[in-house]
XYZ file of C-alpha atoms in Angstrom:
717
model
C 0.000 0.000 0.000
C 2.891 2.357 0.680
C 4.810 1.589 -2.497
C 3.941 4.953 -4.045
C 5.295 6.877 -1.046
C 8.510 4.812 -1.085
C 9.195 5.485 -4.773
C 8.468 9.185 -4.303
C 10.912 9.373 -1.368
C 13.644 7.617 -3.366
C 13.167 9.995 -6.285
C 13.246 13.068 -4.021
C 16.384 11.828 -2.237
C 18.336 12.074 -5.503
C 18.738 15.742 -4.583
C 20.896 14.661 -1.637
C 22.719 12.185 -3.881
C 23.798 15.148 -5.992
C 24.923 17.023 -2.886
C 27.115 14.115 -1.801
C 28.417 13.729 -5.354
C 29.405 17.408 -5.474
C 31.103 17.345 -2.057
C 33.342 14.494 -3.142
C 34.164 15.835 -6.612
C 35.219 19.267 -5.360
C 37.386 17.661 -2.682
C 39.126 15.566 -5.337
C 39.330 18.117 -8.135
C 40.635 21.065 -6.099
C 44.121 19.523 -6.243
C 44.129 19.855 -10.033
C 42.377 23.264 -10.030
C 45.228 24.665 -7.920
C 47.776 23.530 -10.486
C 46.018 24.975 -13.531
C 45.261 28.383 -12.037
C 48.463 28.548 -9.929
C 46.635 29.030 -6.674
C 49.414 27.686 -4.446
C 50.177 31.242 -3.378
C 46.511 32.331 -3.226
C 44.914 30.312 -0.427
C 41.988 32.750 -0.232
C 40.855 31.946 -3.799
C 41.365 28.242 -3.146
C 39.194 28.473 -0.051
C 36.524 30.406 -1.935
C 36.244 27.686 -4.577
C 35.210 25.263 -1.873
C 33.300 27.741 0.286
C 31.212 29.469 -2.394
C 28.764 26.583 -2.445
C 28.336 26.935 1.331
C 27.708 30.651 0.889
C 25.176 29.965 -1.864
C 23.389 27.363 0.261
C 23.221 29.791 3.181
C 21.845 32.612 1.041
C 19.174 30.488 -0.663
C 18.097 28.991 2.655
C 17.116 32.385 4.065
C 14.047 32.515 1.838
C 13.660 28.911 0.612
C 11.147 28.044 3.337
C 8.752 30.982 2.823
C 8.981 30.589 -0.955
C 8.250 26.855 -0.615
C 5.186 27.752 1.468
C 4.127 30.102 -1.342
C 5.017 28.154 -4.523
C 4.978 24.610 -3.189
C 7.575 21.921 -2.439
C 7.654 20.360 -5.914
C 8.527 23.571 -7.864
C 11.426 24.195 -5.493
C 12.774 20.687 -6.089
C 12.509 21.269 -9.846
C 14.416 24.553 -9.469
C 17.045 22.718 -7.429
C 17.574 20.181 -10.216
C 17.881 22.974 -12.796
C 20.486 24.742 -10.659
C 22.465 21.513 -10.305
C 22.368 21.042 -14.086
C 23.403 24.614 -14.919
C 26.236 24.582 -12.382
C 27.566 21.354 -13.870
C 27.559 22.846 -17.375
C 29.318 26.024 -16.251
C 31.939 24.031 -14.329
C 32.510 21.883 -17.409
C 33.185 25.024 -19.442
C 34.723 27.422 -16.820
C 37.556 29.248 -18.630
C 38.745 31.060 -15.499
C 38.442 31.135 -11.740
C 35.627 33.687 -11.734
C 33.307 31.560 -13.876
C 34.171 28.609 -11.670
C 33.141 30.627 -8.613
C 29.851 31.529 -10.329
C 29.228 27.853 -11.038
C 29.960 26.980 -7.420
C 27.466 29.630 -6.300
C 24.742 28.133 -8.517
C 25.652 24.719 -7.179
C 25.272 26.015 -3.626
C 21.791 27.298 -4.464
C 20.809 23.819 -5.632
C 22.340 22.183 -2.556
C 20.589 24.582 -0.202
C 17.161 23.889 -1.703
C 17.667 20.123 -1.703
C 19.030 19.849 1.838
C 16.290 22.104 3.213
C 13.232 20.807 1.382
C 13.782 17.115 0.621
C 13.262 16.065 4.284
C 10.146 18.262 4.456
C 8.773 16.787 1.238
C 9.386 13.205 2.370
C 7.823 13.836 5.789
C 4.718 15.343 4.205
C 4.212 12.425 1.804
C 5.311 9.428 3.909
C 3.026 7.304 6.104
C 3.752 7.714 9.842
C 4.863 4.087 10.277
C 7.797 4.343 7.842
C 8.447 8.079 7.841
C 11.715 7.677 9.746
C 12.996 5.029 7.354
C 12.142 7.080 4.281
C 13.599 10.238 5.774
C 16.913 8.455 6.364
C 17.150 7.943 2.603
C 18.714 11.412 2.041
C 21.592 10.445 4.351
C 22.018 7.139 2.514
C 21.853 8.619 -0.981
C 24.193 11.451 0.017
C 26.819 8.996 1.251
C 26.272 6.789 -1.805
C 26.797 9.822 -4.028
C 30.063 10.597 -2.238
C 31.304 7.036 -2.630
C 30.472 6.777 -6.333
C 31.964 10.208 -6.964
C 35.192 9.253 -5.196
C 35.334 6.132 -7.363
C 34.896 8.232 -10.511
C 37.468 10.830 -9.475
C 39.895 8.089 -8.446
C 39.554 6.476 -11.860
C 40.170 9.808 -13.589
C 43.181 10.513 -11.365
C 44.922 7.462 -12.805
C 45.115 9.164 -16.207
C 48.210 11.035 -17.300
C 46.424 14.402 -17.301
C 43.231 14.298 -15.204
C 40.576 16.857 -16.165
C 38.994 18.649 -13.220
C 36.382 20.125 -15.569
C 35.198 16.655 -16.483
C 35.136 15.650 -12.806
C 32.876 18.571 -11.917
C 30.843 18.643 -15.135
C 29.626 15.048 -14.784
C 27.217 16.450 -12.177
C 24.954 17.515 -15.055
C 24.167 13.909 -16.010
C 22.493 12.711 -12.764
C 20.908 16.157 -12.362
C 19.031 15.544 -15.625
C 17.542 12.404 -14.105
C 16.575 14.395 -11.029
C 14.952 17.048 -13.200
C 12.943 14.491 -15.162
C 11.690 12.777 -11.998
C 10.824 16.051 -10.286
C 8.977 17.349 -13.342
C 7.129 14.240 -14.518
C 6.910 11.897 -11.524
C 7.016 13.689 -8.179
C 3.582 14.938 -7.060
C 3.057 18.050 -5.014
C 2.941 17.584 -1.253
C -0.673 16.821 -0.273
C -0.264 18.856 2.907
C 0.799 21.903 0.915
C -2.129 21.426 -1.478
C -4.553 21.305 1.448
C -2.977 24.447 2.913
C -3.830 26.208 -0.362
C -7.373 24.840 -0.474
C -6.701 22.589 -3.482
C -8.603 19.706 -1.949
C -9.339 17.596 -5.014
C -5.691 17.631 -6.082
C -4.595 16.699 -2.561
C -7.042 13.810 -2.463
C -5.815 12.492 -5.810
C -2.175 12.660 -4.679
C -2.981 10.842 -1.430
C -4.790 8.105 -3.335
C -1.691 7.611 -5.496
C 0.678 7.624 -2.526
C -1.406 5.242 -0.403
C -2.606 2.992 -3.209
C -6.285 3.108 -2.228
C -9.386 5.130 -2.932
C -10.627 5.946 0.569
C -8.319 8.593 2.053
C -11.018 10.623 3.814
C -9.417 10.048 7.211
C -6.044 11.405 6.193
C -7.634 14.263 4.266
C -9.491 15.293 7.418
C -6.212 15.049 9.348
C -4.461 17.329 6.851
C -7.267 19.857 7.230
C -6.908 19.843 11.002
C -3.172 20.383 10.632
C -3.777 23.870 9.207
C -4.499 25.257 12.650
C -1.703 26.772 14.737
C -2.160 27.234 18.470
C -5.433 26.788 20.291
C -6.405 25.129 23.560
C -6.078 21.351 23.800
C -7.580 19.164 26.539
C -6.541 15.621 27.434
C -9.382 13.178 28.085
C -9.813 9.409 28.320
C -12.460 6.897 27.321
C -13.116 3.196 27.783
C -14.392 1.758 24.507
C -16.211 -1.513 23.882
C -18.067 -3.121 20.965
C -21.605 -1.931 20.443
C -23.990 -4.771 21.242
C -26.646 -3.353 18.935
C -25.333 -4.498 15.551
C -28.714 -4.694 13.912
C -28.171 -1.477 12.080
C -30.690 0.447 14.206
C -29.112 3.878 14.501
C -31.898 5.384 16.590
C -31.742 3.519 19.904
C -31.245 5.820 22.856
C -27.959 6.044 24.704
C -27.455 7.303 28.231
C -25.784 10.661 28.610
C -22.585 9.244 30.106
C -22.131 6.944 27.119
C -20.802 7.824 23.692
C -21.501 6.128 20.384
C -18.481 5.733 18.092
C -18.778 4.823 14.432
C -15.982 3.112 12.516
C -14.721 3.875 9.064
C -16.544 0.880 7.666
C -20.321 0.676 7.495
C -21.757 -1.452 10.287
C -18.841 -0.929 12.677
C -19.739 0.834 15.907
C -18.614 0.983 19.513
C -19.665 2.372 22.859
C -17.349 4.732 24.765
C -17.585 5.832 28.383
C -15.637 8.710 29.961
C -13.238 7.476 32.643
C -13.103 8.964 36.119
C -9.872 10.686 37.043
C -7.020 11.390 34.693
C -5.708 9.351 31.799
C -2.121 8.268 31.490
C -1.483 11.283 29.286
C -3.270 13.535 31.724
C -1.257 12.292 34.674
C 1.954 12.744 32.735
C 1.111 16.253 31.591
C -0.233 17.518 34.930
C 1.458 15.515 37.687
C 4.524 14.318 35.835
C 5.446 17.810 34.727
C 6.160 18.856 38.309
C 8.254 15.771 38.979
C 10.193 16.290 35.786
C 10.718 19.944 36.650
C 12.793 18.871 39.642
C 15.156 17.003 37.341
C 14.961 19.640 34.574
C 13.407 17.243 32.052
C 10.906 18.837 29.724
C 7.444 17.398 30.563
C 6.784 17.212 26.828
C 9.430 14.465 26.557
C 7.557 12.293 29.044
C 4.253 13.174 27.398
C 5.509 11.861 24.069
C 7.097 8.852 25.740
C 3.827 7.775 27.332
C 2.383 7.160 23.860
C 5.181 4.736 22.983
C 4.924 2.586 26.117
C 4.401 -1.099 25.357
C 1.414 -2.887 26.775
C 3.096 -5.110 29.383
C 0.762 -8.090 29.611
C -0.570 -8.283 26.119
C 0.555 -10.240 23.069
C 0.468 -9.099 19.473
C -2.743 -10.996 18.870
C -4.402 -9.022 21.616
C -3.026 -5.775 20.296
C -4.500 -6.346 16.884
C -7.941 -7.062 18.249
C -8.174 -3.577 19.688
C -10.702 -1.024 18.615
C -8.239 0.816 16.460
C -7.555 -2.169 14.242
C -11.264 -2.589 13.682
C -11.615 1.062 12.779
C -9.887 0.335 9.504
C -6.593 2.080 10.087
C -5.087 2.720 6.703
C -2.194 0.313 7.113
C -4.162 -2.789 8.076
C -4.157 -5.397 5.339
C -7.760 -6.342 5.931
C -9.554 -4.636 8.797
C -12.691 -6.777 8.479
C -10.839 -10.086 8.713
C -8.643 -8.651 11.432
C -11.658 -7.857 13.573
C -13.116 -11.344 13.086
C -9.979 -13.389 13.635
C -8.165 -11.604 16.497
C -9.263 -12.049 20.093
C -8.138 -10.852 23.463
C -5.832 -12.978 25.546
C -8.189 -14.792 27.957
C -5.726 -14.829 30.821
C -5.256 -11.073 30.622
C -9.016 -10.640 30.325
C -9.612 -12.512 33.586
C -6.895 -10.501 35.325
C -8.534 -7.234 34.318
C -12.030 -8.438 35.264
C -10.775 -8.938 38.820
C -9.943 -5.229 38.978
C -13.097 -3.943 37.300
C -15.192 -3.730 40.422
C -13.050 -1.233 42.228
C -12.961 1.070 39.218
C -16.662 0.959 38.497
C -17.565 2.985 41.533
C -15.549 6.018 40.460
C -17.395 9.284 39.899
C -16.527 11.625 37.088
C -15.279 14.890 38.562
C -14.383 16.693 35.354
C -17.302 18.138 33.417
C -15.283 18.029 30.230
C -15.200 14.241 30.437
C -18.974 14.180 30.078
C -18.895 16.005 26.750
C -19.800 13.479 24.077
C -17.062 12.413 21.729
C -19.387 10.921 19.137
C -22.892 10.995 20.424
C -25.839 8.865 19.333
C -28.534 11.508 19.804
C -31.917 10.737 21.294
C -35.004 11.649 19.288
C -35.298 14.933 21.153
C -31.689 15.781 20.541
C -31.918 14.907 16.852
C -34.428 17.679 16.333
C -31.799 20.169 17.458
C -28.520 18.565 16.456
C -29.161 16.252 13.554
C -27.159 13.095 12.830
C -24.237 11.652 14.798
C -20.642 12.261 13.722
C -17.944 9.809 12.691
C -14.426 8.571 13.314
C -11.709 7.587 10.846
C -8.180 6.160 10.971
C -5.231 8.481 10.353
C -2.350 6.028 10.684
C 0.122 5.156 13.391
C -2.623 3.681 15.595
C -4.392 7.060 15.829
C -7.987 7.909 15.068
C -9.612 11.217 14.217
C -13.087 11.875 15.582
C -15.449 14.835 15.889
C -18.119 16.047 18.246
C -20.191 19.198 18.407
C -18.910 22.075 20.487
C -21.610 22.819 23.064
C -20.077 26.220 23.822
C -19.900 27.349 20.196
C -22.997 27.024 18.060
C -22.046 25.437 14.757
C -18.530 24.649 15.983
C -16.814 21.276 16.165
C -14.362 19.666 18.533
C -11.633 17.589 16.927
C -10.336 14.553 18.840
C -7.152 12.560 18.233
C -7.660 9.117 19.800
C -4.955 6.640 20.730
C -5.055 3.375 22.646
C -3.462 3.832 26.035
C -0.702 1.504 27.225
C 1.046 0.733 30.453
C 0.037 -0.987 33.623
C -2.098 1.888 34.791
C -4.370 1.582 31.809
C -4.866 -2.137 32.244
C -5.625 -1.770 35.946
C -7.902 1.254 35.891
C -11.247 0.385 34.430
C -10.150 -1.330 31.245
C -13.181 -3.562 31.621
C -15.417 -0.980 33.170
C -18.966 -2.269 32.938
C -21.221 0.196 31.185
C -24.651 0.777 32.702
C -27.504 -0.372 30.581
C -25.572 -3.120 28.795
C -24.995 -6.793 29.435
C -21.282 -6.147 29.688
C -18.565 -7.001 27.224
C -18.949 -10.327 25.575
C -15.392 -10.892 24.426
C -13.483 -8.511 26.636
C -12.824 -6.291 23.677
C -12.416 -3.108 25.686
C -9.638 -0.596 25.453
C -8.544 2.630 27.058
C -8.297 5.496 24.584
C -6.495 8.737 25.345
C -7.905 11.755 23.531
C -6.447 15.109 22.539
C -9.447 17.414 22.172
C -9.279 20.798 20.480
C -11.252 23.085 18.168
C -11.676 21.863 14.603
C -11.147 23.914 11.469
C -14.396 22.395 10.168
C -17.895 23.498 11.066
C -20.763 21.372 12.276
C -22.680 21.967 9.040
C -19.653 20.597 7.124
C -19.835 17.265 8.934
C -23.316 16.049 9.757
C -22.677 12.310 9.716
C -19.884 9.819 9.484
C -20.643 9.192 5.840
C -20.154 12.871 4.972
C -16.573 13.221 6.238
C -15.243 12.545 2.751
C -17.535 15.225 1.313
C -16.481 17.739 3.943
C -12.823 17.337 2.983
C -13.629 18.290 -0.602
C -14.508 21.828 0.472
C -11.921 24.592 0.746
C -11.521 25.406 4.455
C -11.382 28.936 5.821
C -8.002 28.188 7.412
C -6.488 27.686 3.940
C -6.770 31.409 3.239
C -4.621 32.472 6.194
C -1.177 31.368 5.047
C 2.031 31.492 7.121
C 2.687 34.385 9.479
C 5.689 35.427 11.534
C 3.262 35.831 14.420
C 2.674 32.080 14.400
C 6.321 31.551 15.359
C 5.494 32.963 18.801
C 2.858 30.337 19.545
C 4.117 28.329 22.569
C 4.180 25.005 20.728
C 6.030 26.455 17.740
C 8.575 28.221 19.968
C 9.103 24.973 21.852
C 9.713 23.101 18.604
C 12.115 25.786 17.358
C 14.223 25.393 20.497
C 14.511 21.665 19.794
C 15.212 22.070 16.066
C 17.725 24.921 16.301
C 19.444 23.335 19.288
C 19.958 20.057 17.445
C 21.365 21.795 14.362
C 23.890 23.779 16.413
C 25.036 20.795 18.444
C 25.296 18.585 15.360
C 27.710 20.941 13.617
C 29.882 21.409 16.723
C 30.016 17.685 17.540
C 33.188 17.143 15.501
C 32.166 15.736 12.124
C 34.080 18.366 10.133
C 37.199 17.942 12.254
C 37.174 14.165 11.941
C 36.644 14.423 8.160
C 39.553 16.852 7.944
C 41.815 14.583 9.990
C 40.864 11.231 8.430
C 43.431 11.190 5.569
C 46.205 12.026 8.048
C 45.084 9.271 10.421
C 44.933 6.638 7.704
C 48.274 7.820 6.380
C 49.777 7.253 9.811
C 48.204 3.817 9.901
C 50.284 2.874 6.890
C 47.451 2.767 4.377
C 49.109 5.471 2.278
C 52.418 3.623 2.191
C 50.660 0.434 1.156
C 48.871 2.194 -1.689
C 52.073 3.937 -2.776
C 53.742 0.537 -3.065
C 50.968 -0.398 -5.478
C 52.062 2.427 -7.759
C 49.411 5.017 -6.852
C 50.239 8.722 -6.643
C 49.606 10.591 -3.413
C 46.494 12.232 -4.939
C 45.053 8.900 -6.060
C 45.842 7.297 -2.718
C 44.084 10.150 -0.879
C 40.969 9.780 -3.048
C 40.851 6.027 -2.571
C 41.194 6.390 1.190
C 38.331 8.894 1.273
C 36.194 6.605 -0.874
C 36.794 3.632 1.407
C 35.934 5.738 4.444
C 32.640 6.769 2.825
C 31.875 3.165 1.914
C 32.004 2.226 5.596
C 29.107 4.595 6.275
C 26.585 2.841 4.027
C 25.965 -0.319 6.123
C 25.599 1.831 9.249
C 23.011 4.042 7.550
C 21.184 0.872 6.494
C 21.006 -0.191 10.154
C 19.724 3.266 11.094
C 17.010 3.037 8.442
C 15.847 -0.223 9.963
C 15.854 1.098 13.537
C 14.482 4.595 12.934
C 10.829 3.521 13.181
C 11.417 0.646 15.615
C 13.803 1.909 18.296
C 13.070 5.527 17.433
C 14.932 8.772 16.884
C 15.479 9.574 20.549
C 16.857 6.120 21.352
C 19.307 6.260 18.446
C 20.589 9.667 19.554
C 20.961 8.646 23.197
C 22.724 5.426 22.149
C 25.154 6.817 19.572
C 26.199 10.098 21.235
C 28.106 8.327 24.065
C 29.999 6.325 21.429
C 30.923 9.571 19.638
C 32.172 10.918 22.965
C 34.311 7.840 23.634
C 35.879 7.905 20.156
C 36.747 11.604 20.510
C 38.307 10.961 23.916
C 40.365 8.145 22.378
C 41.572 10.504 19.635
C 42.563 13.046 22.288
C 44.476 10.436 24.291
C 46.139 9.130 21.138
C 47.521 12.596 20.452
C 48.464 13.451 24.040
C 50.084 10.199 25.121
C 53.138 8.689 23.483
C 51.812 5.230 22.631
C 54.181 4.447 19.795
C 53.442 4.658 16.102
C 51.630 1.345 15.681
C 49.275 1.585 18.715
C 48.586 5.227 17.864
C 47.693 4.338 14.288
C 45.430 1.462 15.357
C 43.576 3.475 18.023
C 43.136 6.466 15.726
C 41.923 4.382 12.780
C 39.402 2.403 14.840
C 38.163 5.588 16.549
C 37.595 7.372 13.235
C 35.762 4.427 11.676
C 33.510 3.951 14.727
C 32.861 7.711 14.880
C 31.724 7.837 11.262
C 29.512 4.778 11.595
C 27.766 6.049 14.727
C 27.414 9.606 13.430
C 25.542 8.544 10.296
C 23.285 6.337 12.426
C 22.198 9.113 14.760
C 23.440 12.680 14.776
C 23.816 12.770 10.999
C 20.235 12.220 9.758
C 18.058 12.678 12.851
C 18.239 16.483 13.313
C 16.869 16.992 9.792
C 14.268 14.264 10.315
C 12.997 15.818 13.530
C 12.994 19.332 12.086
C 10.778 18.131 9.247
C 8.301 16.576 11.716
C 7.764 18.964 14.627
C 6.367 22.129 13.004
C 2.744 22.847 11.977
C 1.942 22.685 8.264
C 1.229 26.381 7.923
C 4.671 27.469 9.179
C 6.700 24.358 8.394
C 8.600 25.936 5.524
C 9.386 29.060 7.538
C 10.593 27.084 10.557
C 12.617 24.686 8.420
C 14.344 27.676 6.823
C 15.329 28.947 10.284
C 16.751 25.546 11.244
C 18.545 25.120 7.899
C 20.001 28.626 8.108
C 21.340 27.727 11.544
C 22.869 24.575 10.049
C 24.715 26.412 7.261
C 25.946 29.264 9.454
C 27.328 26.800 11.992
C 28.850 24.753 9.152
C 30.712 27.822 7.881
C 31.863 28.759 11.400
C 33.164 25.268 12.176
C 34.820 24.818 8.770
C 36.745 28.077 8.878
C 37.548 28.059 12.585
C 39.087 24.590 12.379
C 42.469 25.608 10.862
C 42.753 28.508 13.329
C 41.943 26.234 16.264
C 44.425 23.621 15.077
C 47.170 26.244 15.057
C 46.247 27.648 18.472
C 45.225 24.682 20.658
C 46.253 21.724 18.524
C 44.391 18.589 17.492
C 43.938 17.332 21.052
C 42.391 20.652 22.083
C 39.989 20.674 19.131
C 38.797 17.136 19.780
C 38.444 17.935 23.506
C 36.020 20.739 22.627
C 34.099 18.374 20.335
C 33.891 15.817 23.156
C 32.432 18.432 25.511
C 29.842 19.348 22.852
C 28.839 15.686 22.492
C 28.288 15.532 26.263
C 26.125 18.648 26.127
C 24.235 17.190 23.154
C 23.401 14.009 25.072
C 22.027 16.039 27.989
C 20.029 18.230 25.589
C 18.513 15.207 23.848
C 17.691 13.522 27.161
C 15.979 16.595 28.575
C 14.430 18.236 25.518
C 14.041 15.941 22.499
C 10.854 13.801 22.354
C 10.235 10.542 20.521
C 8.168 11.070 17.352
C 8.231 7.638 15.710
C 4.984 6.414 14.196
C 3.000 9.563 15.018
C 1.131 11.608 12.384
C 2.716 15.033 11.884
C -0.419 16.824 13.046
C -0.480 14.833 16.291
C 3.190 15.654 16.904
C 2.529 19.385 16.639
C -0.488 19.006 18.935
C 1.717 17.326 21.534
C 4.191 20.200 21.321
C 1.356 22.631 21.978
C 0.163 20.606 24.998
C 3.705 20.181 26.300
C 4.460 23.892 25.976
C 1.268 24.745 27.846
C 2.021 22.329 30.683
C 5.608 23.559 30.800
C 4.407 27.140 31.198
C 1.886 26.178 33.891
C 4.399 24.178 35.925
C 6.929 26.998 35.562
C 4.475 29.608 36.851
C 3.661 27.411 39.841
């Protein structure tokens, strides 16, 4: 079902392939450029040849996000491919240094657009369950581009008179492929289309990406993602199958019960508000104070509560839950799933023993009595009309609506998710519902709910069957567009702190220094001597060493792709950053202590290889992945531009401060600073960076809004 999204992500990631290709070719060709233009005595010009692309990327990034919010993601990717192609042609021709600098500037423009927008594009088109995997593709294709480019440049270096123009000009060939795919194959981001009110186009794109006709649930989700800010409440419900499966929609329901309707005709459930606070509520209200004492952002725990595993429940039990039966868009066959899967009987009996104590609880929160999806009585139908519906939005989440009693004609939007953890299984999981015979198969589940105002109106959605029709209409929120004022919303500010912080720490964690030092380390290890004995020149040996180093990254990125949606982004960062710290400490010790040439070479070589492998598994791809996930649709381009601008500015600072630092404090001092930054980065991730795996983008931004609110409340107290 997700084949379309996978192919689209691969095609978009070619932009990063071209970036990696260019990085390697300029590193290899600059040796020959210096000879032709006699730049040995002009280090400033030599530095500009390499740095102009960084300058171009920085300049283009300053307005790439707002322009992408205006024109769309796809046109910007097409422009990026054109810039790559033109820069390759100019570099192939370049009669002098000045034309070469112009070509490098154009190349930097293309790089800046690709690096900034490809992760955004992939995040906005990928399903939540594999978004992390697909968004690791840019890291993989970038490293693959570097490796293949090093191979090409190495082969050319074996000639009697290598041509640097040919090395750089070859970029035009793969850029043509990128242009063709961007122009004829890549669709526009459905989220951007919805933000512009182009609903029919967005629906068609989603149908192509998901491989199915019914995308009403995700279309409704994309509509709700247009909102920025707003009050969000956390509620909880116990949900069971509806015993009345005769198709009679008019039977009365008590006021403390809620009627839920599934995405498929004939599916319905009963929901009852739960006394007290849900797991999410306890985390956000009580846990925030506890976390404050240890400086951890309560939002981190709030996110983490969603990813807790159900402790006493097997996979068969998991799949029999309400949310599988709702027809979540990634189930192979929801109908068969509902018929074949059953609860674990032992766990059922265990929960029944606890049901009595929970049944006597009294609801103390009036908001919990507000119907989620209400089956109206005959009297209520005269005033309110038909009941509303619920649809799957992926990642185990459901989107539901109810009427807003405080706002005539308004709607409340609810994101539902099955609660996990021991507390959920103990507290009323099998709460008997008055007026029913009780659950027949134990198919009851706790559902946490994020409740907020909807961008739709009650007259847009009058029944479950009309949700698809409502998403065909252009919403009022589509006319607003991005605003700098939205950046000051608490949830957006919170997300910007995370995104900008990660970009700064990534650049100062040592990757540029280790890349700079790698040829020297491998030379000391005797690799250069070995290659020289094979008849290779020093230039060819250096290129081959760099190519082999890049090759080592690819298997590690493959592992990261596999783990990104299983272990998660946060886990990978917390696991790999300590390894980066250890390798940097080993490099410091290797340069401070006199260990002898052989031990020094072995320790340095192993440390560099391990550093590279762990960096590309965690701190390499994850900052860009998270930055593409944590911002609301309406300001995503603007926020991404801020994060990308931070990335390029820090890249320039680190690149050009490295030689100065090497001369002043030496290699051991530089790596010591990098080690300290890695320590700070681990603490920052532990305290501030949440886990976003498997969550729809709109739910992620809602969690940031809730977390920011709770953070402010706990801070004021």
